[in-house]
PDB file of C-alpha atoms and ligand atoms in Angstrom:
ATOM      1  CA  MET A  87       2.564  86.910  -3.071  1.00 43.00           C
ATOM      2  CA  ALA A  88       6.233  87.007  -3.937  1.00 48.00           C
ATOM      3  CA  ASP A  89       5.489  90.564  -5.002  1.00 48.00           C
ATOM      4  CA  ASP A  90       3.921  91.284  -1.628  1.00 55.00           C
ATOM      5  CA  LEU A  91       6.994  89.983   0.135  1.00 61.00           C
ATOM      6  CA  THR A  92       9.494  91.850  -1.954  1.00 47.00           C
ATOM      7  CA  GLN A  93       7.580  95.093  -1.963  1.00 45.00           C
ATOM      8  CA  THR A  94       6.624  95.236   1.661  1.00 47.00           C
ATOM      9  CA  GLU A  95       9.703  93.862   3.358  1.00 65.00           C
ATOM     10  CA  PHE A  96      12.706  94.865   1.286  1.00 72.00           C
ATOM     11  CA  PRO A  97      14.008  98.348   0.634  1.00 65.00           C
ATOM     12  CA  GLU A  98      14.167  99.303  -3.037  1.00 63.00           C
ATOM     13  CA  SER A  99      17.622  98.339  -4.223  1.00 67.00           C
ATOM     14  CA  ASN A 100      19.302  99.145  -7.501  1.00 62.00           C
ATOM     15  CA  ALA A 101      22.109  96.759  -6.677  1.00 71.00           C
ATOM     16  CA  ASP A 102      22.332  93.759  -8.978  1.00 80.00           C
ATOM     17  CA  ARG A 103      24.645  91.591  -6.984  1.00 91.00           C
ATOM     18  CA  MET A 104      25.580  87.987  -7.410  1.00 95.00           C
ATOM     19  CA  ALA A 105      26.029  85.785  -4.383  1.00 96.00           C
ATOM     20  CA  ILE A 106      27.878  82.542  -3.902  1.00 96.00           C
ATOM     21  CA  ILE A 107      26.641  80.122  -1.252  1.00 97.00           C
ATOM     22  CA  GLY A 108      29.569  77.896  -0.377  1.00 93.00           C
ATOM     23  CA  GLY A 109      28.932  74.405   0.933  1.00 90.00           C
ATOM     24  CA  THR A 110      31.068  71.632   2.377  1.00 87.00           C
ATOM     25  CA  GLY A 111      34.611  72.124   1.128  1.00 83.00           C
ATOM     26  CA  MET A 112      34.099  75.832   0.525  1.00 84.00           C
ATOM     27  CA  THR A 113      33.784  77.882   3.692  1.00 80.00           C
ATOM     28  CA  GLN A 114      35.525  80.784   2.020  1.00 78.00           C
ATOM     29  CA  LEU A 115      36.317  81.958  -1.470  1.00 80.00           C
ATOM     30  CA  GLN A 116      40.100  82.280  -1.551  1.00 78.00           C
ATOM     31  CA  ASN A 117      40.194  84.221  -4.799  1.00 78.00           C
ATOM     32  CA  LEU A 118      37.844  86.864  -3.411  1.00 83.00           C
ATOM     33  CA  ASP A 119      39.435  89.995  -1.914  1.00 85.00           C
ATOM     34  CA  ILE A 120      37.100  90.672   1.001  1.00 89.00           C
ATOM     35  CA  VAL A 121      36.298  94.353   1.411  1.00 89.00           C
ATOM     36  CA  ARG A 122      33.919  94.052   4.347  1.00 93.00           C
ATOM     37  CA  ARG A 123      31.798  91.627   6.308  1.00 94.00           C
ATOM     38  CA  GLU A 124      28.264  92.337   7.399  1.00 95.00           C
ATOM     39  CA  VAL A 125      26.242  90.603  10.097  1.00 95.00           C
ATOM     40  CA  VAL A 126      22.648  90.722   8.838  1.00 96.00           C
ATOM     41  CA  MET A 127      19.704  90.024  11.133  1.00 95.00           C
ATOM     42  CA  THR A 128      16.491  88.825   9.508  1.00 96.00           C
ATOM     43  CA  PRO A 129      12.900  88.226  10.658  1.00 96.00           C
ATOM     44  CA  TYR A 130      13.860  84.538  10.562  1.00 96.00           C
ATOM     45  CA  GLY A 131      16.921  84.817  12.766  1.00 97.00           C
ATOM     46  CA  GLU A 132      20.606  84.777  11.992  1.00 96.00           C
ATOM     47  CA  PRO A 133      22.110  83.547   8.737  1.00 97.00           C
ATOM     48  CA  SER A 134      24.786  80.849   8.854  1.00 97.00           C
ATOM     49  CA  SER A 135      27.599  83.387   8.661  1.00 95.00           C
ATOM     50  CA  PRO A 136      28.248  87.076   8.222  1.00 96.00           C
ATOM     51  CA  LEU A 137      28.016  88.069   4.564  1.00 96.00           C
ATOM     52  CA  ALA A 138      31.430  88.659   3.006  1.00 95.00           C
ATOM     53  CA  PHE A 139      31.523  91.357   0.311  1.00 94.00           C
ATOM     54  CA  GLY A 140      34.439  91.262  -2.058  1.00 92.00           C
ATOM     55  CA  CYS A 141      35.699  91.198  -5.599  1.00 88.00           C
ATOM     56  CA  ILE A 142      38.159  89.281  -7.685  1.00 81.00           C
ATOM     57  CA  LYS A 143      41.308  91.006  -8.899  1.00 77.00           C
ATOM     58  CA  ALA A 144      40.330  90.870 -12.566  1.00 76.00           C
ATOM     59  CA  VAL A 145      37.108  92.828 -11.987  1.00 79.00           C
ATOM     60  CA  PRO A 146      37.572  95.072  -8.934  1.00 81.00           C
ATOM     61  CA  GLU A 147      34.415  97.074  -9.640  1.00 81.00           C
ATOM     62  CA  ARG A 148      32.069  94.080  -9.421  1.00 85.00           C
ATOM     63  CA  GLU A 149      31.206  93.243  -5.853  1.00 90.00           C
ATOM     64  CA  VAL A 150      29.962  89.757  -5.025  1.00 94.00           C
ATOM     65  CA  VAL A 151      28.654  88.384  -1.770  1.00 96.00           C
ATOM     66  CA  PHE A 152      29.785  85.145  -0.191  1.00 95.00           C
ATOM     67  CA  LEU A 153      27.861  83.168   2.414  1.00 96.00           C
ATOM     68  CA  ALA A 154      29.188  80.021   4.097  1.00 95.00           C
ATOM     69  CA  ARG A 155      26.131  77.739   4.317  1.00 96.00           C
ATOM     70  CA  HIS A 156      27.554  75.650   7.158  1.00 95.00           C
ATOM     71  CA  GLY A 157      29.208  78.620   8.911  1.00 93.00           C
ATOM     72  CA  TYR A 158      32.854  79.650   8.625  1.00 89.00           C
ATOM     73  CA  ALA A 159      33.768  76.945  11.133  1.00 88.00           C
ATOM     74  CA  HIS A 160      31.753  74.381   9.163  1.00 87.00           C
ATOM     75  CA  ASN A 161      29.779  73.481  12.279  1.00 91.00           C
ATOM     76  CA  ILE A 162      26.146  73.837  11.106  1.00 95.00           C
ATOM     77  CA  PRO A 163      24.859  70.503   9.756  1.00 95.00           C
ATOM     78  CA  PRO A 164      22.575  70.485   6.697  1.00 96.00           C
ATOM     79  CA  HIS A 165      19.340  69.916   8.645  1.00 96.00           C
ATOM     80  CA  MET A 166      20.141  72.803  11.033  1.00 96.00           C
ATOM     81  CA  VAL A 167      20.956  75.434   8.410  1.00 97.00           C
ATOM     82  CA  ASN A 168      18.639  78.439   8.691  1.00 98.00           C
ATOM     83  CA  TYR A 169      17.840  78.482   4.986  1.00 98.00           C
ATOM     84  CA  ARG A 170      15.225  81.203   5.297  1.00 98.00           C
ATOM     85  CA  ALA A 171      17.573  83.569   7.106  1.00 98.00           C
ATOM     86  CA  ASN A 172      20.312  82.916   4.547  1.00 98.00           C
ATOM     87  CA  LEU A 173      18.124  83.690   1.541  1.00 98.00           C
ATOM     88  CA  TRP A 174      16.474  86.647   3.227  1.00 98.00           C
ATOM     89  CA  ALA A 175      19.822  88.162   4.221  1.00 98.00           C
ATOM     90  CA  LEU A 176      21.107  87.899   0.653  1.00 97.00           C
ATOM     91  CA  LYS A 177      17.978  89.453  -0.799  1.00 97.00           C
ATOM     92  CA  SER A 178      18.112  92.275   1.743  1.00 96.00           C
ATOM     93  CA  VAL A 179      21.544  93.407   0.488  1.00 96.00           C
ATOM     94  CA  GLY A 180      20.445  93.587  -3.137  1.00 95.00           C
ATOM     95  CA  VAL A 181      21.421  90.128  -4.342  1.00 97.00           C
ATOM     96  CA  LYS A 182      19.529  89.078  -7.480  1.00 97.00           C
ATOM     97  CA  LYS A 183      21.444  85.950  -8.540  1.00 97.00           C
ATOM     98  CA  ILE A 184      22.741  83.077  -6.469  1.00 98.00           C
ATOM     99  CA  ILE A 185      25.157  80.342  -7.398  1.00 97.00           C
ATOM    100  CA  ALA A 186      25.087  77.586  -4.814  1.00 97.00           C
ATOM    101  CA  VAL A 187      27.901  75.099  -4.428  1.00 97.00           C
ATOM    102  CA  ASN A 188      26.680  71.680  -3.250  1.00 97.00           C
ATOM    103  CA  ALA A 189      28.665  68.573  -2.413  1.00 96.00           C
ATOM    104  CA  VAL A 190      26.800  65.459  -3.522  1.00 98.00           C
ATOM    105  CA  GLY A 191      27.086  61.722  -3.831  1.00 98.00           C
ATOM    106  CA  GLY A 192      27.073  60.406  -7.388  1.00 98.00           C
ATOM    107  CA  ILE A 193      24.356  57.938  -8.389  1.00 98.00           C
ATOM    108  CA  ARG A 194      24.556  57.972 -12.195  1.00 98.00           C
ATOM    109  CA  ASP A 195      27.391  55.924 -13.701  1.00 98.00           C
ATOM    110  CA  ASP A 196      29.201  58.960 -15.121  1.00 98.00           C
ATOM    111  CA  ILE A 197      29.128  60.995 -11.877  1.00 98.00           C
ATOM    112  CA  GLY A 198      31.981  59.522  -9.874  1.00 98.00           C
ATOM    113  CA  PRO A 199      34.052  61.397  -7.277  1.00 97.00           C
ATOM    114  CA  GLY A 200      35.361  64.749  -8.511  1.00 97.00           C
ATOM    115  CA  VAL A 201      32.837  65.218 -11.330  1.00 98.00           C
ATOM    116  CA  LEU A 202      31.133  68.634 -11.646  1.00 98.00           C
ATOM    117  CA  VAL A 203      27.430  68.731 -12.485  1.00 98.00           C
ATOM    118  CA  ILE A 204      24.916  71.499 -13.142  1.00 98.00           C
ATOM    119  CA  PRO A 205      21.626  69.965 -11.994  1.00 98.00           C
ATOM    120  CA  ASP A 206      18.388  70.841 -13.730  1.00 98.00           C
ATOM    121  CA  GLN A 207      15.799  69.046 -11.610  1.00 98.00           C
ATOM    122  CA  ILE A 208      15.120  68.240  -7.978  1.00 98.00           C
ATOM    123  CA  LEU A 209      13.309  65.551  -6.016  1.00 98.00           C
ATOM    124  CA  ASP A 210      12.791  66.622  -2.428  1.00 98.00           C
ATOM    125  CA  TYR A 211      12.998  63.884   0.220  1.00 98.00           C
ATOM    126  CA  THR A 212      13.609  66.194   3.159  1.00 98.00           C
ATOM    127  CA  THR A 213      11.188  65.640   6.001  1.00 97.00           C
ATOM    128  CA  ASN A 214      11.784  68.123   8.753  1.00 95.00           C
ATOM    129  CA  ARG A 215      12.671  71.579   7.415  1.00 97.00           C
ATOM    130  CA  VAL A 216      10.840  74.851   7.271  1.00 96.00           C
ATOM    131  CA  ASN A 217      10.472  75.104   3.533  1.00 95.00           C
ATOM    132  CA  THR A 218       8.547  78.303   2.796  1.00 96.00           C
ATOM    133  CA  PHE A 219       8.265  82.011   3.546  1.00 95.00           C
ATOM    134  CA  PHE A 220       4.540  81.840   2.801  1.00 93.00           C
ATOM    135  CA  GLU A 221       3.199  80.733   6.156  1.00 88.00           C
ATOM    136  CA  ILE A 222       1.501  83.417   8.185  1.00 79.00           C
ATOM    137  CA  ASN A 223       0.155  86.944   7.693  1.00 79.00           C
ATOM    138  CA  LEU A 224      -0.734  86.087   4.111  1.00 80.00           C
ATOM    139  CA  THR A 225      -3.220  88.091   2.135  1.00 81.00           C
ATOM    140  CA  HIS A 226      -3.835  84.992   0.022  1.00 82.00           C
ATOM    141  CA  VAL A 227      -2.577  81.435  -0.337  1.00 82.00           C
ATOM    142  CA  THR A 228       0.398  81.196  -2.678  1.00 82.00           C
ATOM    143  CA  HIS A 229       1.878  78.450  -4.824  1.00 88.00           C
ATOM    144  CA  ILE A 230       5.044  79.396  -6.682  1.00 92.00           C
ATOM    145  CA  ASP A 231       5.794  77.857 -10.058  1.00 96.00           C
ATOM    146  CA  PHE A 232       8.689  75.451  -9.589  1.00 98.00           C
ATOM    147  CA  THR A 233       8.475  73.438 -12.807  1.00 98.00           C
ATOM    148  CA  GLU A 234      12.073  74.371 -13.567  1.00 98.00           C
ATOM    149  CA  PRO A 235      13.667  74.716 -10.128  1.00 98.00           C
ATOM    150  CA  TYR A 236      16.884  76.309 -11.383  1.00 98.00           C
ATOM    151  CA  SER A 237      17.337  79.462 -13.429  1.00 98.00           C
ATOM    152  CA  GLN A 238      17.987  78.412 -17.009  1.00 98.00           C
ATOM    153  CA  ASN A 239      19.906  81.644 -17.719  1.00 97.00           C
ATOM    154  CA  LEU A 240      22.201  81.135 -14.789  1.00 98.00           C
ATOM    155  CA  ARG A 241      22.724  77.471 -15.646  1.00 98.00           C
ATOM    156  CA  GLN A 242      23.670  78.447 -19.174  1.00 98.00           C
ATOM    157  CA  LEU A 243      26.072  81.099 -17.906  1.00 98.00           C
ATOM    158  CA  ILE A 244      27.825  78.495 -15.747  1.00 98.00           C
ATOM    159  CA  LEU A 245      28.001  76.019 -18.628  1.00 98.00           C
ATOM    160  CA  ASP A 246      29.380  78.662 -21.022  1.00 98.00           C
ATOM    161  CA  CYS A 247      32.023  79.667 -18.494  1.00 98.00           C
ATOM    162  CA  ALA A 248      32.999  76.022 -18.004  1.00 98.00           C
ATOM    163  CA  VAL A 249      33.570  75.725 -21.764  1.00 98.00           C
ATOM    164  CA  GLN A 250      35.701  78.882 -21.720  1.00 97.00           C
ATOM    165  CA  GLU A 251      37.774  77.429 -18.881  1.00 97.00           C
ATOM    166  CA  GLN A 252      37.971  74.033 -20.605  1.00 98.00           C
ATOM    167  CA  LEU A 253      36.452  72.344 -17.595  1.00 98.00           C
ATOM    168  CA  ASP A 254      34.550  69.085 -17.950  1.00 98.00           C
ATOM    169  CA  ILE A 255      31.079  69.516 -16.564  1.00 98.00           C
ATOM    170  CA  ILE A 256      27.813  67.615 -16.884  1.00 98.00           C
ATOM    171  CA  ASP A 257      24.813  69.566 -18.119  1.00 98.00           C
ATOM    172  CA  GLY A 258      21.703  68.361 -16.330  1.00 98.00           C
ATOM    173  CA  ALA A 259      21.002  65.940 -13.503  1.00 98.00           C
ATOM    174  CA  THR A 260      18.208  65.311 -11.049  1.00 98.00           C
ATOM    175  CA  TYR A 261      19.233  66.238  -7.520  1.00 98.00           C
ATOM    176  CA  ALA A 262      17.773  64.191  -4.656  1.00 98.00           C
ATOM    177  CA  ALA A 263      17.620  66.255  -1.478  1.00 98.00           C
ATOM    178  CA  THR A 264      17.755  64.031   1.612  1.00 98.00           C
ATOM    179  CA  GLU A 265      17.262  65.020   5.238  1.00 98.00           C
ATOM    180  CA  GLY A 266      20.546  63.797   6.682  1.00 96.00           C
ATOM    181  CA  PRO A 267      22.724  64.281   8.532  1.00 96.00           C
ATOM    182  CA  ARG A 268      23.376  60.570   8.128  1.00 97.00           C
ATOM    183  CA  LEU A 269      24.251  59.269   4.698  1.00 97.00           C
ATOM    184  CA  GLU A 270      21.784  57.008   2.911  1.00 98.00           C
ATOM    185  CA  THR A 271      21.406  53.242   3.028  1.00 97.00           C
ATOM    186  CA  ALA A 272      22.184  51.218  -0.089  1.00 97.00           C
ATOM    187  CA  ALA A 273      18.455  50.476  -0.429  1.00 98.00           C
ATOM    188  CA  GLU A 274      17.598  54.162  -0.246  1.00 98.00           C
ATOM    189  CA  ILE A 275      20.047  54.881  -3.047  1.00 98.00           C
ATOM    190  CA  ARG A 276      18.569  52.048  -5.135  1.00 98.00           C
ATOM    191  CA  LYS A 277      15.164  53.642  -4.644  1.00 98.00           C
ATOM    192  CA  LEU A 278      16.460  57.112  -5.544  1.00 98.00           C
ATOM    193  CA  LYS A 279      17.970  55.641  -8.695  1.00 98.00           C
ATOM    194  CA  GLN A 280      14.639  54.049  -9.600  1.00 98.00           C
ATOM    195  CA  ASP A 281      12.993  57.411  -8.968  1.00 98.00           C
ATOM    196  CA  GLY A 282      15.254  58.948 -11.605  1.00 98.00           C
ATOM    197  CA  CYS A 283      17.745  60.714  -9.336  1.00 98.00           C
ATOM    198  CA  HIS A 284      21.333  61.150 -10.515  1.00 98.00           C
ATOM    199  CA  ILE A 285      22.973  62.859  -7.540  1.00 98.00           C
ATOM    200  CA  VAL A 286      22.149  63.047  -3.835  1.00 98.00           C
ATOM    201  CA  GLY A 287      22.845  65.803  -1.334  1.00 98.00           C
ATOM    202  CA  MET A 288      21.442  67.336   1.836  1.00 98.00           C
ATOM    203  CA  THR A 289      21.410  71.053   1.125  1.00 98.00           C
ATOM    204  CA  GLY A 290      19.662  71.584  -2.211  1.00 98.00           C
ATOM    205  CA  MET A 291      16.275  71.971  -0.576  1.00 98.00           C
ATOM    206  CA  PRO A 292      14.587  74.063   0.648  1.00 98.00           C
ATOM    207  CA  GLU A 293      17.263  76.501  -0.545  1.00 98.00           C
ATOM    208  CA  ALA A 294      16.218  76.430  -4.205  1.00 98.00           C
ATOM    209  CA  ALA A 295      12.515  76.817  -3.416  1.00 98.00           C
ATOM    210  CA  LEU A 296      13.080  79.678  -0.987  1.00 98.00           C
ATOM    211  CA  ALA A 297      15.168  81.460  -3.611  1.00 98.00           C
ATOM    212  CA  ARG A 298      12.277  81.129  -6.049  1.00 98.00           C
ATOM    213  CA  GLU A 299       9.827  82.474  -3.467  1.00 97.00           C
ATOM    214  CA  LEU A 300      12.027  85.561  -3.168  1.00 97.00           C
ATOM    215  CA  GLU A 301      12.277  85.777  -6.972  1.00 97.00           C
ATOM    216  CA  LEU A 302      16.024  85.267  -6.952  1.00 98.00           C
ATOM    217  CA  ASP A 303      17.769  83.582  -9.889  1.00 98.00           C
ATOM    218  CA  TYR A 304      19.331  80.433  -8.483  1.00 98.00           C
ATOM    219  CA  ALA A 305      21.530  77.670  -9.892  1.00 98.00           C
ATOM    220  CA  SER A 306      23.826  75.066  -8.416  1.00 98.00           C
ATOM    221  CA  ILE A 307      27.299  73.783  -9.123  1.00 98.00           C
ATOM    222  CA  ALA A 308      27.269  70.288  -7.662  1.00 98.00           C
ATOM    223  CA  ILE A 309      30.477  68.426  -7.054  1.00 97.00           C
ATOM    224  CA  SER A 310      30.448  64.697  -6.563  1.00 98.00           C
ATOM    225  CA  ALA A 311      32.406  63.878  -3.419  1.00 97.00           C
ATOM    226  CA  ASN A 312      31.805  60.106  -3.403  1.00 98.00           C
ATOM    227  CA  TRP A 313      29.851  57.309  -4.966  1.00 98.00           C
ATOM    228  CA  ALA A 314      26.476  57.215  -3.218  1.00 98.00           C
ATOM    229  CA  ALA A 315      25.904  54.449  -0.663  1.00 98.00           C
ATOM    230  CA  GLY A 316      26.173  50.906  -2.013  1.00 97.00           C
ATOM    231  CA  LEU A 317      27.588  51.937  -5.380  1.00 98.00           C
ATOM    232  CA  SER A 318      31.177  51.140  -4.489  1.00 96.00           C
ATOM    233  CA  ASP A 319      32.815  48.584  -2.237  1.00 93.00           C
ATOM    234  CA  GLU A 320      34.228  51.232   0.046  1.00 90.00           C
ATOM    235  CA  ILE A 321      32.733  52.672   3.197  1.00 92.00           C
ATOM    236  CA  ILE A 322      32.062  56.383   2.730  1.00 95.00           C
ATOM    237  CA  SER A 323      34.437  58.267   5.018  1.00 94.00           C
ATOM    238  CA  MET A 324      34.535  61.984   5.782  1.00 92.00           C
ATOM    239  CA  ALA A 325      38.280  61.910   5.179  1.00 94.00           C
ATOM    240  CA  ALA A 326      37.798  60.593   1.645  1.00 94.00           C
ATOM    241  CA  ILE A 327      35.010  63.113   0.953  1.00 95.00           C
ATOM    242  CA  GLU A 328      37.164  65.980   2.190  1.00 94.00           C
ATOM    243  CA  ALA A 329      40.124  64.864   0.073  1.00 95.00           C
ATOM    244  CA  VAL A 330      38.007  64.762  -3.099  1.00 96.00           C
ATOM    245  CA  LEU A 331      36.418  68.123  -2.336  1.00 95.00           C
ATOM    246  CA  LYS A 332      39.753  69.755  -1.587  1.00 93.00           C
ATOM    247  CA  GLN A 333      41.011  68.745  -4.983  1.00 93.00           C
ATOM    248  CA  GLY A 334      37.733  69.490  -6.781  1.00 94.00           C
ATOM    249  CA  MET A 335      37.174  72.938  -5.314  1.00 94.00           C
ATOM    250  CA  THR A 336      40.153  74.251  -7.254  1.00 94.00           C
ATOM    251  CA  ARG A 337      38.099  73.755 -10.411  1.00 96.00           C
ATOM    252  CA  VAL A 338      34.976  75.198  -8.801  1.00 95.00           C
ATOM    253  CA  ARG A 339      36.905  78.334  -7.805  1.00 93.00           C
ATOM    254  CA  GLN A 340      38.335  78.647 -11.305  1.00 94.00           C
ATOM    255  CA  LEU A 341      34.808  78.410 -12.679  1.00 95.00           C
ATOM    256  CA  LEU A 342      33.410  80.926 -10.206  1.00 94.00           C
ATOM    257  CA  SER A 343      36.137  83.429 -11.051  1.00 92.00           C
ATOM    258  CA  ARG A 344      35.211  83.215 -14.718  1.00 94.00           C
ATOM    259  CA  ILE A 345      31.506  83.570 -13.905  1.00 94.00           C
ATOM    260  CA  ILE A 346      32.115  86.639 -11.749  1.00 92.00           C
ATOM    261  CA  ALA A 347      34.346  88.197 -14.398  1.00 90.00           C
ATOM    262  CA  SER A 348      31.951  87.481 -17.246  1.00 87.00           C
TER     263      SER A 348
HETATM  264  N1  HPA B 421      24.676  61.635   0.260  1.00 51.72           N
HETATM  265  C1  HPA B 421      24.123  62.772   0.700  1.00 51.72           C
HETATM  266  N2  HPA B 421      24.802  63.919   0.746  1.00 51.72           N
HETATM  267  C2  HPA B 421      26.080  63.922   0.350  1.00 51.72           C
HETATM  268  C3  HPA B 421      26.711  62.744  -0.098  1.00 51.72           C
HETATM  269  C4  HPA B 421      25.968  61.546  -0.150  1.00 51.72           C
HETATM  270  O1  HPA B 421      26.466  60.480  -0.536  1.00 51.72           O
HETATM  271  N3  HPA B 421      27.991  63.089  -0.411  1.00 51.72           N
HETATM  272  C5  HPA B 421      28.115  64.420  -0.171  1.00 51.72           C
HETATM  273  N4  HPA B 421      26.962  64.921   0.305  1.00 51.72           N
END
């Protein structure tokens, strides 16, 4: 069915673009020279932001696309993001690979604030999101393979680039996707830990699954913004999260520049 979707709804495109979906702490990509912005309408409504097309100075011929998941004003909460429109818009402009940036809370002992992680698995605890393109007007019922929710090639590319940039990064973690927008209770985090989750965030799903439905390569750079609820003595404040992300995004941008240039 993914073939049906791609063949019937998208124009043939020879473009092989990479896209970055920026999350909390990254509403724009400072090191990207923006050439143009495009407002894309989709059958699913409007994406979170216009798509920004640009390149980095080192590789002016390679255009990448940037999308701000929460809008440029950072005013769309995780449960209100139009994930389908975002993924559809990117596919419609010839994007084939997506690197998502996700702020998370750290659950595993070695994933404290500021740590970068490339997750390899997902547990989906979201409860109230449209999570598929395969709903109506189907010629047959479809179940995508999602055994490995992230593209192994793209994960490896990110990890290789991190080594080249001498950035500490954790290879592999299970991402718990929660509904939000509230943060979790301490008991919920204890349960997620028992379930085998290592990080927790609100935006990883259904984004990863929708990308797979559209046959897009997708991987995530997760940045721990805080210890998850109950794992430290401190109350989790937005101010503290923002401070950690502000500092951590410098490394994420450095990594993205290397990935784009590679
Ligand atoms: N929980 C869920 N999402 C998050 C967190 C958290 O602790 N930190 C950043 N995003």
